[in-house]
Amino acid sequence: MNRLFPLLLLASASCSAEAVSSPQPVYPATSKITIDGKAQEKDWQHADWYALDHHIIGDMPTSEDFSGRYKLLWDEDYLYLLAEITDDVLIDTHPDPKDAYWDDDCLEIFIDEDASGGNHLYSFNAFAYHIALDGNVADFGNAQNDNSVILLNDHVTSKWTRQTESPYRIVWEVAVKLYPDTFNTASPGDPVNLKANKIIGFMLAYCDNDGSDTREHFIGSHAIEPVNGDKNRGYIDASVFGKLELKPKTAW
Ligand SMILES: [Ca+2]
Ligand SMILES: [Ca+2]
Ligand SMILES: [Ca+2]
Ligand SMILES: [Ca+2]
């Protein structure tokens, strides 16, 4: 066989539209990840950065106003996220964690455990975990109205640290349990055990407010095709998420 053939195949694949939507590889942690808002684990040092730079709502901020990037790892029990966020003003003006949580600064992690895509607004086909600065985790429940916000604090463990001077560089470390679409609040069931080669629907975003009535910027990890000019589709439609592929054990 021509030794160049696999290379040529690879080159042509990298030019195809399919390659653009290739899953992001996520490598397993080789030792315990401690959720302390510090990226001191050697696995974090090895993992690749991904940009958080796709516009969803508002204008594009300057890098001091908001900028962000993230890394991912996994083990049997958790998907781990390390987000490095720069934000000039940190605010949480809605003390009720179920009230307009998207208009406070918050990190939003979208998870579709089976990468099915599709509507998840009032179902658990996928989750939109809004992690507030105080650590509360809010999402819509499965009642068909806007008052169905529930807290899912036991799905997500998080801790952040920051620099003392603005613009603050925040290191936000998160462990997420992945629940299947059979989850419901009456009988939650168990989160799935993660395994190599699993494909997961995933997107990350940051809601940045620095003192306005509503959030000033909403910036995400993946480009979203607008529907009637609206790119804020992640909380409704899991089909706009990207995909992750959990990779087998590595020695880095
Ligand atoms: Ca840590
Ligand atoms: Ca800001
Ligand atoms: Ca799903
Ligand atoms: Ca802010």
Short mmCIF file of C-alpha atoms and ligand atoms in Angstrom, two decimals:
data_model
loop_
_atom_site.label_atom_id
_atom_site.label_comp_id
_atom_site.label_asym_id
_atom_site.label_seq_id
_atom_site.Cartn_x
_atom_site.Cartn_y
_atom_site.Cartn_z
CA MET A 1 0.00 0.00 0.00
CA ASN A 2 1.20 3.48 -0.79
CA ARG A 3 2.54 4.84 2.48
CA LEU A 4 1.24 8.28 1.60
CA PHE A 5 -2.34 7.05 1.33
CA PRO A 6 -3.33 7.45 5.00
CA LEU A 7 -1.76 10.91 5.06
CA LEU A 8 -3.65 11.94 1.95
CA LEU A 9 -6.86 10.60 3.44
CA LEU A 10 -6.20 12.57 6.62
CA ALA A 11 -5.49 15.72 4.64
CA SER A 12 -8.71 15.43 2.65
CA ALA A 13 -10.73 14.69 5.80
CA SER A 14 -9.34 17.78 7.50
CA CYS A 15 -10.72 19.89 4.65
CA SER A 16 -14.21 18.43 4.79
CA ALA A 17 -17.15 20.03 6.57
CA GLU A 18 -17.32 16.96 8.77
CA ALA A 19 -13.90 17.69 10.25
CA VAL A 20 -15.13 21.10 11.42
CA SER A 21 -17.65 19.43 13.70
CA SER A 22 -15.25 16.70 14.89
CA PRO A 23 -15.63 16.04 18.60
CA GLN A 24 -13.16 17.76 20.90
CA PRO A 25 -10.89 15.13 22.48
CA VAL A 26 -11.03 14.99 26.28
CA TYR A 27 -8.29 13.05 28.08
CA PRO A 28 -8.68 11.19 31.35
CA ALA A 29 -7.24 12.52 34.59
CA THR A 30 -4.35 10.33 35.71
CA SER A 31 -4.69 11.34 39.37
CA LYS A 32 -7.28 12.94 41.63
CA ILE A 33 -8.65 16.35 40.65
CA THR A 34 -9.31 18.47 43.75
CA ILE A 35 -12.03 21.07 43.22
CA ASP A 36 -10.34 24.01 44.94
CA GLY A 37 -10.20 26.65 42.20
CA LYS A 38 -6.50 25.97 41.71
CA ALA A 39 -5.08 24.35 38.58
CA GLN A 40 -2.15 22.75 40.35
CA GLU A 41 -2.85 19.20 39.17
CA LYS A 42 -0.40 18.03 36.55
CA ASP A 43 -3.31 16.83 34.39
CA TRP A 44 -4.53 20.42 34.05
CA GLN A 45 -1.06 21.47 33.00
CA HIS A 46 -1.11 18.88 30.21
CA ALA A 47 -4.67 19.49 28.93
CA ASP A 48 -5.24 21.81 25.96
CA TRP A 49 -6.91 25.22 26.16
CA TYR A 50 -10.03 25.96 24.13
CA ALA A 51 -11.32 29.46 23.46
CA LEU A 52 -14.49 30.98 24.88
CA ASP A 53 -14.96 33.61 22.20
CA HIS A 54 -18.19 33.12 20.23
CA HIS A 55 -20.75 35.92 20.44
CA ILE A 56 -24.28 35.03 21.57
CA ILE A 57 -25.81 38.21 23.08
CA GLY A 58 -24.66 41.84 23.46
CA ASP A 59 -21.60 43.40 21.89
CA MET A 60 -18.17 41.81 21.80
CA PRO A 61 -16.35 42.85 24.98
CA THR A 62 -12.77 44.07 25.23
CA SER A 63 -10.39 41.51 26.71
CA GLU A 64 -10.43 43.33 30.09
CA ASP A 65 -14.25 43.41 30.12
CA PHE A 66 -14.51 39.71 29.41
CA SER A 67 -12.30 37.02 27.98
CA GLY A 68 -12.16 33.32 28.70
CA ARG A 69 -10.75 29.93 27.85
CA TYR A 70 -11.19 26.43 29.22
CA LYS A 71 -9.81 22.91 29.56
CA LEU A 72 -11.55 19.57 30.12
CA LEU A 73 -10.68 16.21 31.74
CA TRP A 74 -12.70 13.17 32.74
CA ASP A 75 -12.76 10.17 35.04
CA GLU A 76 -15.38 7.50 35.69
CA ASP A 77 -17.52 9.78 37.84
CA TYR A 78 -17.06 13.31 36.50
CA LEU A 79 -16.42 15.57 33.58
CA TYR A 80 -13.99 18.21 34.87
CA LEU A 81 -13.84 21.79 33.62
CA LEU A 82 -11.23 24.42 34.27
CA ALA A 83 -12.39 27.84 33.08
CA GLU A 84 -10.08 30.84 33.16
CA ILE A 85 -12.24 33.95 33.02
CA THR A 86 -11.23 37.60 32.94
CA ASP A 87 -14.01 39.95 34.06
CA ASP A 88 -13.57 43.56 35.22
CA VAL A 89 -16.63 43.69 37.55
CA LEU A 90 -18.03 40.69 39.43
CA ILE A 91 -21.67 41.00 40.45
CA ASP A 92 -24.47 38.90 41.85
CA THR A 93 -27.36 41.32 42.31
CA HIS A 94 -30.14 38.70 42.46
CA PRO A 95 -29.76 36.96 45.83
CA ASP A 96 -32.53 34.45 45.01
CA PRO A 97 -30.67 31.81 42.96
CA LYS A 98 -33.84 31.11 40.92
CA ASP A 99 -34.39 34.77 39.97
CA ALA A 100 -32.88 36.10 36.71
CA TYR A 101 -29.69 34.16 37.39
CA TRP A 102 -28.60 34.71 33.78
CA ASP A 103 -28.41 38.47 34.43
CA ASP A 104 -25.72 37.98 37.08
CA ASP A 105 -22.21 36.90 36.23
CA CYS A 106 -22.46 33.16 35.76
CA LEU A 107 -20.74 30.27 34.08
CA GLU A 108 -23.10 28.15 32.01
CA ILE A 109 -22.29 24.53 31.20
CA PHE A 110 -24.49 22.78 28.65
CA ILE A 111 -24.47 18.97 28.80
CA ASP A 112 -26.29 16.48 26.57
CA GLU A 113 -25.19 13.14 28.04
CA ASP A 114 -26.08 11.02 25.00
CA ALA A 115 -25.35 13.75 22.42
CA SER A 116 -28.86 13.29 21.03
CA GLY A 117 -29.40 16.98 20.30
CA GLY A 118 -32.96 18.31 20.18
CA ASN A 119 -35.20 20.41 22.39
CA HIS A 120 -34.49 20.39 26.13
CA LEU A 121 -36.22 23.57 27.34
CA TYR A 122 -38.62 21.81 29.72
CA SER A 123 -37.05 18.36 29.75
CA PHE A 124 -33.83 16.69 30.84
CA ASN A 125 -32.89 15.64 27.33
CA ALA A 126 -30.00 18.02 28.08
CA PHE A 127 -29.02 20.36 30.92
CA ALA A 128 -28.08 24.04 30.99
CA TYR A 129 -26.28 24.37 34.33
CA HIS A 130 -26.00 28.04 35.31
CA ILE A 131 -23.33 28.23 38.01
CA ALA A 132 -23.69 31.44 40.00
CA LEU A 133 -20.80 33.15 41.75
CA ASP A 134 -22.18 31.77 45.03
CA GLY A 135 -22.06 28.21 43.64
CA ASN A 136 -25.81 27.69 43.16
CA VAL A 137 -26.68 25.73 40.03
CA ALA A 138 -29.97 26.60 38.30
CA ASP A 139 -31.78 25.21 35.26
CA PHE A 140 -35.36 24.96 34.04
CA GLY A 141 -37.18 21.94 35.38
CA ASN A 142 -39.76 19.96 33.44
CA ALA A 143 -42.87 22.07 34.13
CA GLN A 144 -44.05 23.94 31.05
CA ASN A 145 -43.68 27.47 32.37
CA ASP A 146 -41.03 29.99 33.31
CA ASN A 147 -41.54 29.40 37.02
CA SER A 148 -40.14 25.91 36.83
CA VAL A 149 -36.56 26.87 37.68
CA ILE A 150 -34.92 24.27 39.90
CA LEU A 151 -31.58 24.02 41.65
CA LEU A 152 -29.37 21.08 40.69
CA ASN A 153 -26.56 21.77 43.15
CA ASP A 154 -25.79 18.09 43.64
CA HIS A 155 -24.94 17.67 39.93
CA VAL A 156 -22.14 20.23 39.92
CA THR A 157 -19.30 20.87 42.39
CA SER A 158 -17.42 24.10 41.78
CA LYS A 159 -14.94 26.46 43.35
CA TRP A 160 -13.28 29.58 42.04
CA THR A 161 -10.40 31.78 43.06
CA ARG A 162 -9.48 35.17 41.67
CA GLN A 163 -6.86 37.84 41.60
CA THR A 164 -7.43 40.76 43.96
CA GLU A 165 -7.26 43.54 41.33
CA SER A 166 -9.65 44.27 38.43
CA PRO A 167 -9.73 42.99 35.76
CA TYR A 168 -10.11 39.83 37.80
CA ARG A 169 -8.64 36.65 36.44
CA ILE A 170 -10.87 33.90 37.82
CA VAL A 171 -9.87 30.26 37.88
CA TRP A 172 -13.11 28.29 38.06
CA GLU A 173 -12.75 24.54 38.65
CA VAL A 174 -15.82 22.36 38.20
CA ALA A 175 -16.77 18.67 38.43
CA VAL A 176 -20.03 17.67 36.71
CA LYS A 177 -21.92 14.40 37.12
CA LEU A 178 -23.56 13.38 33.86
CA TYR A 179 -27.20 12.41 34.22
CA PRO A 180 -29.06 10.58 31.45
CA ASP A 181 -32.29 11.91 29.91
CA THR A 182 -34.28 9.63 32.27
CA PHE A 183 -33.41 12.02 35.12
CA ASN A 184 -36.34 13.68 36.83
CA THR A 185 -36.65 15.44 40.17
CA ALA A 186 -39.10 12.86 41.61
CA SER A 187 -36.78 9.91 40.92
CA PRO A 188 -33.38 11.24 39.84
CA GLY A 189 -31.70 7.87 39.30
CA ASP A 190 -27.93 7.63 39.09
CA PRO A 191 -25.43 9.56 37.01
CA VAL A 192 -23.72 7.54 34.27
CA ASN A 193 -20.30 5.95 34.65
CA LEU A 194 -18.09 7.56 32.04
CA LYS A 195 -16.10 5.39 29.67
CA ALA A 196 -13.57 5.93 26.91
CA ASN A 197 -14.93 6.65 23.42
CA LYS A 198 -18.16 8.13 24.81
CA ILE A 199 -19.55 11.10 22.85
CA ILE A 200 -21.15 13.91 24.87
CA GLY A 201 -22.97 17.05 23.74
CA PHE A 202 -21.21 20.07 25.33
CA MET A 203 -21.06 23.82 25.23
CA LEU A 204 -19.74 26.45 27.66
CA ALA A 205 -20.72 30.10 28.00
CA TYR A 206 -20.28 33.05 30.36
CA CYS A 207 -22.95 35.62 31.19
CA ASP A 208 -21.14 38.91 31.91
CA ASN A 209 -22.95 41.71 33.68
CA ASP A 210 -21.03 44.63 35.18
CA GLY A 211 -23.99 46.56 36.61
CA SER A 212 -26.68 46.85 33.92
CA ASP A 213 -30.30 45.73 34.30
CA THR A 214 -29.61 42.73 32.07
CA ARG A 215 -26.45 40.88 31.08
CA GLU A 216 -24.12 42.87 28.86
CA HIS A 217 -22.40 40.00 27.09
CA PHE A 218 -23.10 36.33 26.62
CA ILE A 219 -20.13 34.60 25.05
CA GLY A 220 -19.88 30.91 24.23
CA SER A 221 -17.50 28.17 23.16
CA HIS A 222 -19.20 27.25 19.89
CA ALA A 223 -20.55 29.16 16.90
CA ILE A 224 -24.35 29.07 16.82
CA GLU A 225 -26.42 29.43 13.65
CA PRO A 226 -28.97 32.19 14.39
CA VAL A 227 -32.71 31.51 14.19
CA ASN A 228 -34.49 34.76 13.21
CA GLY A 229 -31.32 36.58 14.24
CA ASP A 230 -31.21 34.90 17.65
CA LYS A 231 -28.09 32.97 18.69
CA ASN A 232 -29.32 32.37 22.25
CA ARG A 233 -30.42 28.83 21.39
CA GLY A 234 -28.38 26.73 23.82
CA TYR A 235 -30.97 26.73 26.61
CA ILE A 236 -33.61 25.47 24.17
CA ASP A 237 -31.90 23.27 21.59
CA ALA A 238 -29.10 20.81 22.34
CA SER A 239 -28.42 20.50 18.60
CA VAL A 240 -26.37 23.73 18.76
CA PHE A 241 -23.92 22.20 21.25
CA GLY A 242 -20.55 20.88 20.16
CA LYS A 243 -19.42 17.33 20.90
CA LEU A 244 -16.76 15.86 23.17
CA GLU A 245 -15.10 12.48 22.77
CA LEU A 246 -13.72 10.86 25.91
CA LYS A 247 -10.31 9.47 25.01
CA PRO A 248 -8.73 6.34 26.49
CA LYS A 249 -6.03 6.45 29.14
CA THR A 250 -2.92 8.33 28.19
CA ALA A 251 0.50 8.79 29.70
CA TRP A 252 0.44 12.39 28.41
CA CA B 1 -7.57 21.80 41.66
CA CA B 2 -17.18 42.54 32.40
CA CA B 3 -30.02 13.92 25.22
CA CA B 4 -19.11 40.92 35.16
#
